[in-house]
Amino acid sequence: MKKTMKKAASLVLAATLAVSPAACVQADAEESNGKILFLSFTSSGPIYDFDIAYMDAWMSELGYTWEMVYGDSSNDPAGNLAAVKNAMTSDVVGLIMCQDGGVANIMEEYPDLYVVGSATDMASVYDEDGASAACADNDHFLGSVASGYASGVDTGKMYAEAIIEKGYKKVAICMFPSFAYPQYEIADETLRSEIAAYNETVSEEEQIEITEESTVLMFTSLDDNFFNEPENQDLDAIIGLCGGQSFLYAPMLTAIANGTANPEMKLLTSGFESDPDMMADVCSDGGIVQGLYFANVENLFYSIVMLDNALQGTQFADYEQSEVLDGVMISITDREIMETIINDSPIVTPDLSTLALSIEDGKQYFVRYNEDATYAALLELMESDTFTEKGYMD
């Protein structure tokens, strides 16, 4: 029955996606509660497809029109402000931002606009010296849910635990630059300190070596010369503090094929790619990718609830101030989990019949549907297993 429903939903979705995202409107303008702008960090791929399908469903249910807006590729504040300005019309009442550049500029330009983050740690808002730090206390700024852990400390601990559990003895770290992803630098430092602490508790033979310097990828793939360095030719694993499937997988595959790298070398990384060959590799026997960690696309639910409550004038009675939440993580550590994500979740194909939290069940968290809804209950949901891999395996 579930597979039949999935096929039917996929056919409907295909028809929906054939329409330009800019035309993603669900209500007659005269009946609409207003328009929501969605500032995206991407314009293709499984996350993008999910965002369109999910926003279509929820905006239709809630009575808003909405439009996809493309953020600046470098998260430049001026570029993001220009993107919002170009899309702004008199009926726009809310903005969901998937990147944080220019939050303060946008809110200064449009002081009546309600703004909420999604899939971003909103570092410019929540870092002490952030360019948009004043927004944290603005009652029209409604917080955010990060694309993963909001703190690099937690990310570093996660990878350290994975390295120890899998028994890797020699590891290298590759990462995006800290000027763009400051939490990755913290993750790198934490991972190293966690492994150093572990090494003090085990024999010399059991100790783990992390190569001295992390390799910074300037949003380009790992250079093939990396494996010409003797210290990188016997690695057990590479930790990718980046989109490792896009930037590390192919060079690792080539190096193994050329005999310049350990044929058993593995990759632990973040992000998700829906390329069939890459999906087939994850946690398969002999596969390179043996750990894949990413925030569930359904985290967007939090941002929609917060925005709708504010727009309806029915914010949670127990809500006090904006904050950034950890994104609920999906951890793919074996092939069964990977198959579940492929077949029984909306992550590869945005089939909303496979949501961990259905539209109907989600209504209980909105004050407009449930006068007893609380912020505490929403936080409890975001801290539960609902949006983890376990939510699709029940």
mmCIF file of C-alpha atoms in Angstrom:
data_model
loop_
_atom_site.group_PDB
_atom_site.id
_atom_site.type_symbol
_atom_site.label_atom_id
_atom_site.label_comp_id
_atom_site.label_asym_id
_atom_site.label_seq_id
_atom_site.Cartn_x
_atom_site.Cartn_y
_atom_site.Cartn_z
ATOM 1 C CA MET A 1 0.000 0.000 0.000
ATOM 2 C CA LYS A 2 2.801 2.414 0.960
ATOM 3 C CA LYS A 3 4.676 1.826 -2.315
ATOM 4 C CA THR A 4 1.487 2.474 -4.314
ATOM 5 C CA MET A 5 0.911 5.723 -2.451
ATOM 6 C CA LYS A 6 4.534 6.683 -3.045
ATOM 7 C CA LYS A 7 4.240 6.130 -6.802
ATOM 8 C CA ALA A 8 1.063 8.198 -6.992
ATOM 9 C CA ALA A 9 2.589 10.997 -4.944
ATOM 10 C CA SER A 10 5.672 10.998 -7.144
ATOM 11 C CA LEU A 11 3.549 11.468 -10.257
ATOM 12 C CA VAL A 12 1.784 14.416 -8.679
ATOM 13 C CA LEU A 13 5.102 15.880 -7.583
ATOM 14 C CA ALA A 14 6.578 15.556 -11.058
ATOM 15 C CA ALA A 15 3.744 17.636 -12.419
ATOM 16 C CA THR A 16 4.254 20.209 -9.672
ATOM 17 C CA LEU A 17 7.980 20.551 -10.289
ATOM 18 C CA ALA A 18 7.406 21.167 -13.966
ATOM 19 C CA VAL A 19 6.168 24.635 -12.960
ATOM 20 C CA SER A 20 8.721 27.388 -12.354
ATOM 21 C CA PRO A 21 9.475 27.757 -8.612
ATOM 22 C CA ALA A 22 8.677 31.458 -8.907
ATOM 23 C CA ALA A 23 5.102 30.403 -9.635
ATOM 24 C CA CYS A 24 4.804 28.349 -6.437
ATOM 25 C CA VAL A 25 1.624 29.988 -5.172
ATOM 26 C CA GLN A 26 -1.234 28.139 -3.566
ATOM 27 C CA ALA A 27 -3.968 30.609 -2.753
ATOM 28 C CA ASP A 28 -5.939 33.211 -4.679
ATOM 29 C CA ALA A 29 -4.327 36.574 -3.920
ATOM 30 C CA GLU A 30 -7.604 37.906 -2.467
ATOM 31 C CA GLU A 31 -7.853 34.964 -0.041
ATOM 32 C CA SER A 32 -4.181 34.703 0.839
ATOM 33 C CA ASN A 33 -2.780 35.421 4.275
ATOM 34 C CA GLY A 34 0.126 37.049 2.444
ATOM 35 C CA LYS A 35 3.242 35.928 0.628
ATOM 36 C CA ILE A 36 6.296 34.177 2.088
ATOM 37 C CA LEU A 37 9.703 34.553 0.453
ATOM 38 C CA PHE A 38 12.086 31.606 0.723
ATOM 39 C CA LEU A 39 15.738 32.644 0.330
ATOM 40 C CA SER A 40 17.479 29.470 -0.842
ATOM 41 C CA PHE A 41 21.186 28.649 -0.848
ATOM 42 C CA THR A 42 20.763 26.230 -3.746
ATOM 43 C CA SER A 43 18.898 25.980 -7.035
ATOM 44 C CA SER A 44 18.972 22.245 -7.678
ATOM 45 C CA GLY A 45 19.361 18.880 -6.010
ATOM 46 C CA PRO A 46 17.359 16.812 -3.509
ATOM 47 C CA ILE A 47 17.229 19.511 -0.802
ATOM 48 C CA TYR A 48 15.936 22.055 -3.291
ATOM 49 C CA ASP A 49 13.303 19.649 -4.619
ATOM 50 C CA PHE A 50 12.161 18.818 -1.106
ATOM 51 C CA ASP A 51 11.927 22.478 -0.107
ATOM 52 C CA ILE A 52 9.626 23.171 -3.063
ATOM 53 C CA ALA A 53 7.336 20.208 -2.361
ATOM 54 C CA TYR A 54 7.241 20.866 1.392
ATOM 55 C CA MET A 55 6.623 24.590 1.046
ATOM 56 C CA ASP A 56 3.899 23.913 -1.540
ATOM 57 C CA ALA A 57 2.136 21.578 0.883
ATOM 58 C CA TRP A 58 2.399 23.719 4.008
ATOM 59 C CA MET A 59 1.749 27.079 2.352
ATOM 60 C CA SER A 60 -1.380 25.645 0.742
ATOM 61 C CA GLU A 61 -2.520 24.316 4.110
ATOM 62 C CA LEU A 62 -1.804 27.602 5.902
ATOM 63 C CA GLY A 63 -3.195 29.871 3.201
ATOM 64 C CA TYR A 64 -0.078 31.721 2.056
ATOM 65 C CA THR A 65 1.398 32.241 -1.366
ATOM 66 C CA TRP A 66 5.151 31.856 -1.603
ATOM 67 C CA GLU A 67 8.086 32.438 -3.894
ATOM 68 C CA MET A 68 11.544 30.931 -4.155
ATOM 69 C CA VAL A 69 14.307 33.551 -4.087
ATOM 70 C CA TYR A 70 17.931 32.700 -4.809
ATOM 71 C CA GLY A 71 20.472 33.936 -2.284
ATOM 72 C CA ASP A 72 23.889 35.272 -3.173
ATOM 73 C CA SER A 73 26.257 32.409 -4.010
ATOM 74 C CA SER A 74 28.851 33.790 -1.574
ATOM 75 C CA ASN A 75 26.292 34.668 1.116
ATOM 76 C CA ASP A 76 27.173 38.316 0.561
ATOM 77 C CA PRO A 77 24.941 40.663 2.602
ATOM 78 C CA ALA A 78 24.447 43.114 -0.261
ATOM 79 C CA GLY A 79 23.642 40.283 -2.643
ATOM 80 C CA ASN A 80 21.052 38.745 -0.326
ATOM 81 C CA LEU A 81 19.450 42.148 0.296
ATOM 82 C CA ALA A 82 19.258 42.750 -3.447
ATOM 83 C CA ALA A 83 17.635 39.346 -3.978
ATOM 84 C CA VAL A 84 14.952 40.120 -1.404
ATOM 85 C CA LYS A 85 14.408 43.619 -2.788
ATOM 86 C CA ASN A 86 13.896 42.245 -6.282
ATOM 87 C CA ALA A 87 11.237 39.833 -5.020
ATOM 88 C CA MET A 88 9.531 42.195 -2.594
ATOM 89 C CA THR A 89 5.888 43.022 -3.249
ATOM 90 C CA SER A 90 3.289 44.712 -1.070
ATOM 91 C CA ASP A 91 1.810 41.393 0.084
ATOM 92 C CA VAL A 92 5.070 39.888 1.423
ATOM 93 C CA VAL A 93 4.732 39.246 5.165
ATOM 94 C CA GLY A 94 7.471 36.736 5.985
ATOM 95 C CA LEU A 95 10.919 35.556 4.957
ATOM 96 C CA ILE A 96 12.617 32.205 5.473
ATOM 97 C CA MET A 97 16.401 32.568 5.081
ATOM 98 C CA CYS A 98 18.658 29.595 4.392
ATOM 99 C CA GLN A 99 21.786 31.732 4.683
ATOM 100 C CA ASP A 100 22.580 34.531 7.092
ATOM 101 C CA GLY A 101 24.348 37.222 5.107
ATOM 102 C CA GLY A 102 22.556 40.557 5.360
ATOM 103 C CA VAL A 103 19.907 39.639 7.953
ATOM 104 C CA ALA A 104 20.285 43.007 9.678
ATOM 105 C CA ASN A 105 20.226 44.897 6.365
ATOM 106 C CA ILE A 106 17.011 43.166 5.317
ATOM 107 C CA MET A 107 15.304 43.767 8.650
ATOM 108 C CA GLU A 108 16.324 47.428 8.620
ATOM 109 C CA GLU A 109 14.925 47.815 5.110
ATOM 110 C CA TYR A 110 11.680 45.989 6.001
ATOM 111 C CA PRO A 111 11.046 46.460 9.751
ATOM 112 C CA ASP A 112 7.569 44.885 9.631
ATOM 113 C CA LEU A 113 8.830 41.688 7.992
ATOM 114 C CA TYR A 114 8.972 38.530 10.102
ATOM 115 C CA VAL A 115 12.201 36.607 9.468
ATOM 116 C CA VAL A 116 13.193 33.067 10.430
ATOM 117 C CA GLY A 117 16.204 30.954 9.521
ATOM 118 C CA SER A 118 16.312 27.405 8.214
ATOM 119 C CA ALA A 119 19.330 25.156 7.534
ATOM 120 C CA THR A 120 21.691 27.849 8.829
ATOM 121 C CA ASP A 121 23.340 28.479 12.185
ATOM 122 C CA MET A 122 22.765 32.224 11.669
ATOM 123 C CA ALA A 123 26.314 32.912 12.864
ATOM 124 C CA SER A 124 26.044 36.602 11.963
ATOM 125 C CA VAL A 125 23.146 36.854 14.427
ATOM 126 C CA TYR A 126 24.248 34.590 17.276
ATOM 127 C CA ASP A 127 28.011 35.128 17.328
ATOM 128 C CA GLU A 128 28.903 37.785 19.890
ATOM 129 C CA ASP A 129 30.519 40.057 17.294
ATOM 130 C CA GLY A 130 28.271 39.038 14.406
ATOM 131 C CA ALA A 131 27.306 41.653 11.848
ATOM 132 C CA SER A 132 23.609 41.032 12.558
ATOM 133 C CA ALA A 133 23.857 40.398 16.312
ATOM 134 C CA ALA A 134 21.190 43.015 17.072
ATOM 135 C CA CYS A 135 18.611 40.835 15.316
ATOM 136 C CA ALA A 136 18.742 38.257 18.114
ATOM 137 C CA ASP A 137 16.676 40.639 20.266
ATOM 138 C CA ASN A 138 14.378 41.839 17.489
ATOM 139 C CA ASP A 139 10.864 40.505 18.115
ATOM 140 C CA HIS A 140 10.430 40.043 14.356
ATOM 141 C CA PHE A 141 13.390 37.658 14.178
ATOM 142 C CA LEU A 142 12.173 34.182 15.100
ATOM 143 C CA GLY A 143 15.338 32.098 15.372
ATOM 144 C CA SER A 144 16.751 29.345 13.203
ATOM 145 C CA VAL A 145 17.498 25.655 12.975
ATOM 146 C CA ALA A 146 21.049 24.869 11.877
ATOM 147 C CA SER A 147 22.163 22.669 9.017
ATOM 148 C CA GLY A 148 23.669 20.180 11.415
ATOM 149 C CA TYR A 149 25.045 20.978 14.848
ATOM 150 C CA ALA A 150 25.058 24.683 15.612
ATOM 151 C CA SER A 151 28.338 24.254 17.508
ATOM 152 C CA GLY A 152 31.490 22.884 15.945
ATOM 153 C CA VAL A 153 32.283 21.269 19.289
ATOM 154 C CA ASP A 154 29.441 18.799 18.814
ATOM 155 C CA THR A 155 30.464 18.151 15.212
ATOM 156 C CA GLY A 156 34.032 17.428 16.252
ATOM 157 C CA LYS A 157 32.906 15.049 18.980
ATOM 158 C CA MET A 158 30.640 13.218 16.549
ATOM 159 C CA TYR A 159 33.490 12.517 14.133
ATOM 160 C CA ALA A 160 35.898 11.572 16.927
ATOM 161 C CA GLU A 161 33.420 8.991 18.216
ATOM 162 C CA ALA A 162 32.984 7.604 14.690
ATOM 163 C CA ILE A 163 36.752 7.280 14.150
ATOM 164 C CA ILE A 164 37.197 5.443 17.439
ATOM 165 C CA GLU A 165 34.214 3.176 16.847
ATOM 166 C CA LYS A 166 35.342 2.187 13.354
ATOM 167 C CA GLY A 167 38.918 1.528 14.459
ATOM 168 C CA TYR A 168 40.705 3.848 12.022
ATOM 169 C CA LYS A 169 44.327 4.416 13.033
ATOM 170 C CA LYS A 170 45.529 7.089 10.598
ATOM 171 C CA VAL A 171 43.237 9.906 9.574
ATOM 172 C CA ALA A 172 43.399 13.173 7.616
ATOM 173 C CA ILE A 173 40.973 16.079 7.769
ATOM 174 C CA CYS A 174 39.774 18.101 4.781
ATOM 175 C CA MET A 175 37.573 21.127 5.340
ATOM 176 C CA PHE A 176 35.955 24.203 3.843
ATOM 177 C CA PRO A 177 37.645 27.500 4.838
ATOM 178 C CA SER A 178 36.937 28.915 8.267
ATOM 179 C CA PHE A 179 36.029 32.359 6.926
ATOM 180 C CA ALA A 180 32.942 30.780 5.365
ATOM 181 C CA TYR A 181 32.363 28.030 7.938
ATOM 182 C CA PRO A 182 33.858 29.173 11.273
ATOM 183 C CA GLN A 183 32.327 26.225 13.129
ATOM 184 C CA TYR A 184 34.361 23.805 10.996
ATOM 185 C CA GLU A 185 37.550 25.224 12.461
ATOM 186 C CA ILE A 186 36.148 24.591 15.925
ATOM 187 C CA ALA A 187 35.120 21.090 14.838
ATOM 188 C CA ASP A 188 38.662 20.430 13.601
ATOM 189 C CA GLU A 189 40.182 21.557 16.911
ATOM 190 C CA THR A 190 37.658 19.566 18.937
ATOM 191 C CA LEU A 191 38.163 16.396 16.921
ATOM 192 C CA ARG A 192 41.911 16.594 17.453
ATOM 193 C CA SER A 193 41.583 17.229 21.189
ATOM 194 C CA GLU A 194 39.103 14.366 21.588
ATOM 195 C CA ILE A 195 41.461 11.955 19.816
ATOM 196 C CA ALA A 196 44.412 13.217 21.869
ATOM 197 C CA ALA A 197 42.438 12.530 25.044
ATOM 198 C CA TYR A 198 41.533 9.060 23.776
ATOM 199 C CA ASN A 199 45.178 8.290 22.979
ATOM 200 C CA GLU A 200 46.079 8.894 26.615
ATOM 201 C CA THR A 201 43.795 6.038 27.666
ATOM 202 C CA VAL A 202 45.056 3.307 25.313
ATOM 203 C CA SER A 203 48.258 1.518 24.449
ATOM 204 C CA GLU A 204 50.631 2.856 21.811
ATOM 205 C CA GLU A 205 49.420 0.234 19.338
ATOM 206 C CA GLU A 206 45.810 1.395 19.772
ATOM 207 C CA GLN A 207 46.513 5.096 19.380
ATOM 208 C CA ILE A 208 45.104 7.124 16.486
ATOM 209 C CA GLU A 209 47.184 9.452 14.345
ATOM 210 C CA ILE A 210 45.711 12.552 12.720
ATOM 211 C CA THR A 211 47.948 14.135 10.092
ATOM 212 C CA GLU A 212 49.459 17.401 11.255
ATOM 213 C CA GLU A 213 47.659 19.925 9.059
ATOM 214 C CA SER A 214 44.107 19.912 7.806
ATOM 215 C CA THR A 215 43.658 20.503 4.082
ATOM 216 C CA VAL A 216 41.511 23.518 3.281
ATOM 217 C CA LEU A 217 39.366 23.183 0.175
ATOM 218 C CA MET A 218 38.462 26.521 -1.402
ATOM 219 C CA PHE A 219 35.187 25.065 -2.679
ATOM 220 C CA THR A 220 37.091 22.930 -5.168
ATOM 221 C CA SER A 221 37.794 19.212 -5.199
ATOM 222 C CA LEU A 222 40.753 17.733 -3.386
ATOM 223 C CA ASP A 223 43.851 18.092 -5.555
ATOM 224 C CA ASP A 224 45.193 14.815 -6.922
ATOM 225 C CA ASN A 225 48.646 15.843 -5.647
ATOM 226 C CA PHE A 226 47.354 15.294 -2.122
ATOM 227 C CA PHE A 227 48.079 11.596 -2.541
ATOM 228 C CA ASN A 228 51.612 12.239 -3.790
ATOM 229 C CA GLU A 229 52.532 13.184 -0.236
ATOM 230 C CA PRO A 230 53.916 10.101 1.555
ATOM 231 C CA GLU A 231 51.968 10.824 4.750
ATOM 232 C CA ASN A 232 48.685 10.611 2.814
ATOM 233 C CA GLN A 233 49.336 7.354 1.001
ATOM 234 C CA ASP A 234 48.515 5.054 3.910
ATOM 235 C CA LEU A 235 45.469 6.801 5.329
ATOM 236 C CA ASP A 236 42.711 4.672 6.804
ATOM 237 C CA ALA A 237 40.185 7.463 6.459
ATOM 238 C CA ILE A 238 39.552 11.064 5.525
ATOM 239 C CA ILE A 239 37.157 13.194 7.555
ATOM 240 C CA GLY A 240 35.334 15.639 5.303
ATOM 241 C CA LEU A 241 34.233 18.796 7.109
ATOM 242 C CA CYS A 242 32.612 19.766 3.837
ATOM 243 C CA GLY A 243 30.373 18.214 1.212
ATOM 244 C CA GLY A 244 32.676 15.239 0.951
ATOM 245 C CA GLN A 245 30.771 13.321 -1.694
ATOM 246 C CA SER A 246 31.119 16.283 -4.047
ATOM 247 C CA PHE A 247 34.656 17.370 -3.188
ATOM 248 C CA LEU A 248 36.496 14.285 -1.900
ATOM 249 C CA TYR A 249 34.868 11.142 -3.246
ATOM 250 C CA ALA A 250 36.094 11.280 -6.864
ATOM 251 C CA PRO A 251 39.752 12.102 -6.015
ATOM 252 C CA MET A 252 39.784 9.298 -3.445
ATOM 253 C CA LEU A 253 38.316 6.872 -5.969
ATOM 254 C CA THR A 254 40.958 7.885 -8.535
ATOM 255 C CA ALA A 255 43.829 7.590 -6.057
ATOM 256 C CA ILE A 256 42.734 4.110 -4.995
ATOM 257 C CA ALA A 257 42.410 3.041 -8.644
ATOM 258 C CA ASN A 258 45.865 4.454 -9.419
ATOM 259 C CA GLY A 259 47.472 2.696 -6.470
ATOM 260 C CA THR A 260 48.575 5.951 -4.819
ATOM 261 C CA ALA A 261 46.320 5.515 -1.798
ATOM 262 C CA ASN A 262 45.429 2.782 0.655
ATOM 263 C CA PRO A 263 42.895 0.580 -1.204
ATOM 264 C CA GLU A 264 40.899 0.312 2.047
ATOM 265 C CA MET A 265 40.755 4.081 2.638
ATOM 266 C CA LYS A 266 37.316 5.332 3.736
ATOM 267 C CA LEU A 267 35.436 8.630 3.913
ATOM 268 C CA LEU A 268 33.338 10.009 6.756
ATOM 269 C CA THR A 269 31.633 13.237 5.779
ATOM 270 C CA SER A 270 28.586 15.480 5.832
ATOM 271 C CA GLY A 271 26.013 16.282 3.170
ATOM 272 C CA PHE A 272 24.013 14.087 0.855
ATOM 273 C CA GLU A 273 24.214 13.481 -2.892
ATOM 274 C CA SER A 274 21.520 11.619 -4.820
ATOM 275 C CA ASP A 275 23.794 10.453 -7.632
ATOM 276 C CA PRO A 276 22.991 6.724 -8.027
ATOM 277 C CA ASP A 277 26.641 5.628 -7.989
ATOM 278 C CA MET A 278 27.344 7.618 -4.845
ATOM 279 C CA MET A 279 24.242 6.295 -3.110
ATOM 280 C CA ALA A 280 25.195 2.744 -4.064
ATOM 281 C CA ASP A 281 28.634 3.245 -2.496
ATOM 282 C CA VAL A 282 27.485 4.495 0.937
ATOM 283 C CA CYS A 283 28.085 1.850 3.616
ATOM 284 C CA SER A 284 28.211 -0.923 1.031
ATOM 285 C CA ASP A 285 30.738 -3.739 1.232
ATOM 286 C CA GLY A 286 33.971 -2.197 -0.010
ATOM 287 C CA GLY A 287 32.364 1.215 -0.407
ATOM 288 C CA ILE A 288 34.445 4.331 0.224
ATOM 289 C CA VAL A 289 31.810 6.314 2.130
ATOM 290 C CA GLN A 290 31.331 4.557 5.459
ATOM 291 C CA GLY A 291 29.673 7.374 7.386
ATOM 292 C CA LEU A 292 27.351 10.099 6.117
ATOM 293 C CA TYR A 293 25.943 12.735 8.465
ATOM 294 C CA PHE A 294 23.528 15.517 7.600
ATOM 295 C CA ALA A 295 20.610 17.515 8.946
ATOM 296 C CA ASN A 296 17.189 16.229 7.948
ATOM 297 C CA VAL A 297 15.358 18.356 5.390
ATOM 298 C CA GLU A 298 12.240 18.099 7.581
ATOM 299 C CA ASN A 299 13.893 20.504 10.040
ATOM 300 C CA LEU A 300 12.190 23.190 7.938
ATOM 301 C CA PHE A 301 9.033 22.372 9.920
ATOM 302 C CA TYR A 302 10.348 24.348 12.918
ATOM 303 C CA SER A 303 10.790 27.512 10.854
ATOM 304 C CA ILE A 304 7.325 27.259 9.313
ATOM 305 C CA VAL A 305 5.667 26.865 12.724
ATOM 306 C CA MET A 306 7.512 29.829 14.215
ATOM 307 C CA LEU A 307 6.713 32.035 11.228
ATOM 308 C CA ASP A 308 3.020 31.138 11.063
ATOM 309 C CA ASN A 309 2.465 31.664 14.784
ATOM 310 C CA ALA A 310 3.976 35.145 14.532
ATOM 311 C CA LEU A 311 2.021 36.080 11.417
ATOM 312 C CA GLN A 312 -1.241 34.893 12.959
ATOM 313 C CA GLY A 313 -0.563 36.833 16.169
ATOM 314 C CA THR A 314 -0.681 33.564 18.093
ATOM 315 C CA GLN A 315 2.917 33.015 19.140
ATOM 316 C CA PHE A 316 3.484 30.378 21.832
ATOM 317 C CA ALA A 317 2.711 31.707 25.311
ATOM 318 C CA ASP A 318 5.955 30.136 26.601
ATOM 319 C CA TYR A 319 8.174 31.488 23.809
ATOM 320 C CA GLU A 320 10.540 34.185 25.107
ATOM 321 C CA GLN A 321 13.405 34.879 22.703
ATOM 322 C CA SER A 322 14.849 33.659 19.442
ATOM 323 C CA GLU A 323 17.524 30.965 19.450
ATOM 324 C CA VAL A 324 19.334 28.687 17.057
ATOM 325 C CA LEU A 325 18.632 24.972 17.390
ATOM 326 C CA ASP A 326 20.788 22.056 16.332
ATOM 327 C CA GLY A 327 19.488 20.544 13.145
ATOM 328 C CA VAL A 328 18.160 17.054 13.804
ATOM 329 C CA MET A 329 20.831 14.793 12.329
ATOM 330 C CA ILE A 330 20.546 11.729 10.146
ATOM 331 C CA SER A 331 23.473 9.374 10.603
ATOM 332 C CA ILE A 332 23.967 6.786 7.886
ATOM 333 C CA THR A 333 26.313 4.215 9.350
ATOM 334 C CA ASP A 334 25.159 0.995 7.710
ATOM 335 C CA ARG A 335 23.540 -0.123 4.470
ATOM 336 C CA GLU A 336 20.125 -0.795 6.020
ATOM 337 C CA ILE A 337 19.848 2.843 7.054
ATOM 338 C CA MET A 338 20.911 3.980 3.596
ATOM 339 C CA GLU A 339 18.284 1.803 1.918
ATOM 340 C CA THR A 340 15.650 3.187 4.274
ATOM 341 C CA ILE A 341 16.610 6.761 3.416
ATOM 342 C CA ILE A 342 16.453 5.951 -0.305
ATOM 343 C CA ASN A 343 13.148 4.077 -0.239
ATOM 344 C CA ASP A 344 11.174 5.280 2.772
ATOM 345 C CA SER A 345 12.010 8.954 3.248
ATOM 346 C CA PRO A 346 11.475 12.158 1.251
ATOM 347 C CA ILE A 347 15.203 12.905 1.124
ATOM 348 C CA VAL A 348 16.059 11.388 -2.260
ATOM 349 C CA THR A 349 12.654 11.850 -3.894
ATOM 350 C CA PRO A 350 10.422 14.460 -2.223
ATOM 351 C CA ASP A 351 7.475 12.129 -1.740
ATOM 352 C CA LEU A 352 5.475 13.654 1.089
ATOM 353 C CA SER A 353 3.692 10.385 1.842
ATOM 354 C CA THR A 354 6.982 9.304 3.456
ATOM 355 C CA LEU A 355 7.365 12.282 5.804
ATOM 356 C CA ALA A 356 8.435 11.395 9.322
ATOM 357 C CA LEU A 357 5.884 13.966 10.499
ATOM 358 C CA SER A 358 2.858 14.176 8.213
ATOM 359 C CA ILE A 359 1.127 17.458 7.448
ATOM 360 C CA GLU A 360 -1.885 16.320 9.481
ATOM 361 C CA ASP A 361 0.176 15.266 12.492
ATOM 362 C CA GLY A 362 2.213 18.441 12.298
ATOM 363 C CA LYS A 363 -0.819 20.662 12.841
ATOM 364 C CA GLN A 364 -0.806 20.000 16.593
ATOM 365 C CA TYR A 365 2.315 22.188 16.935
ATOM 366 C CA PHE A 366 0.629 25.310 15.471
ATOM 367 C CA VAL A 367 -1.331 27.536 17.842
ATOM 368 C CA ARG A 368 -3.858 28.235 15.074
ATOM 369 C CA TYR A 369 -4.868 24.550 15.204
ATOM 370 C CA ASN A 370 -4.139 23.778 18.841
ATOM 371 C CA GLU A 371 -4.614 26.497 21.458
ATOM 372 C CA ASP A 372 -2.630 24.366 23.918
ATOM 373 C CA ALA A 373 0.429 24.141 21.631
ATOM 374 C CA THR A 374 3.650 25.172 23.348
ATOM 375 C CA TYR A 375 7.175 26.092 22.383
ATOM 376 C CA ALA A 376 8.379 23.462 24.835
ATOM 377 C CA ALA A 377 6.509 20.776 22.892
ATOM 378 C CA LEU A 378 8.037 21.976 19.625
ATOM 379 C CA LEU A 379 11.508 21.837 21.161
ATOM 380 C CA GLU A 380 10.772 18.350 22.468
ATOM 381 C CA LEU A 381 9.867 17.291 18.926
ATOM 382 C CA MET A 382 13.109 18.760 17.571
ATOM 383 C CA GLU A 383 15.104 16.917 20.224
ATOM 384 C CA SER A 384 13.359 13.575 19.656
ATOM 385 C CA ASP A 385 14.123 10.769 17.211
ATOM 386 C CA THR A 386 11.251 11.793 14.917
ATOM 387 C CA PHE A 387 13.471 13.476 12.335
ATOM 388 C CA THR A 388 16.470 11.152 12.771
ATOM 389 C CA GLU A 389 16.958 8.047 10.655
ATOM 390 C CA LYS A 390 14.931 6.174 13.305
ATOM 391 C CA GLY A 391 11.846 8.129 12.302
ATOM 392 C CA TYR A 392 11.837 6.398 8.916
ATOM 393 C CA MET A 393 12.661 2.948 10.221
ATOM 394 C CA ASP A 394 9.693 2.523 12.569
#
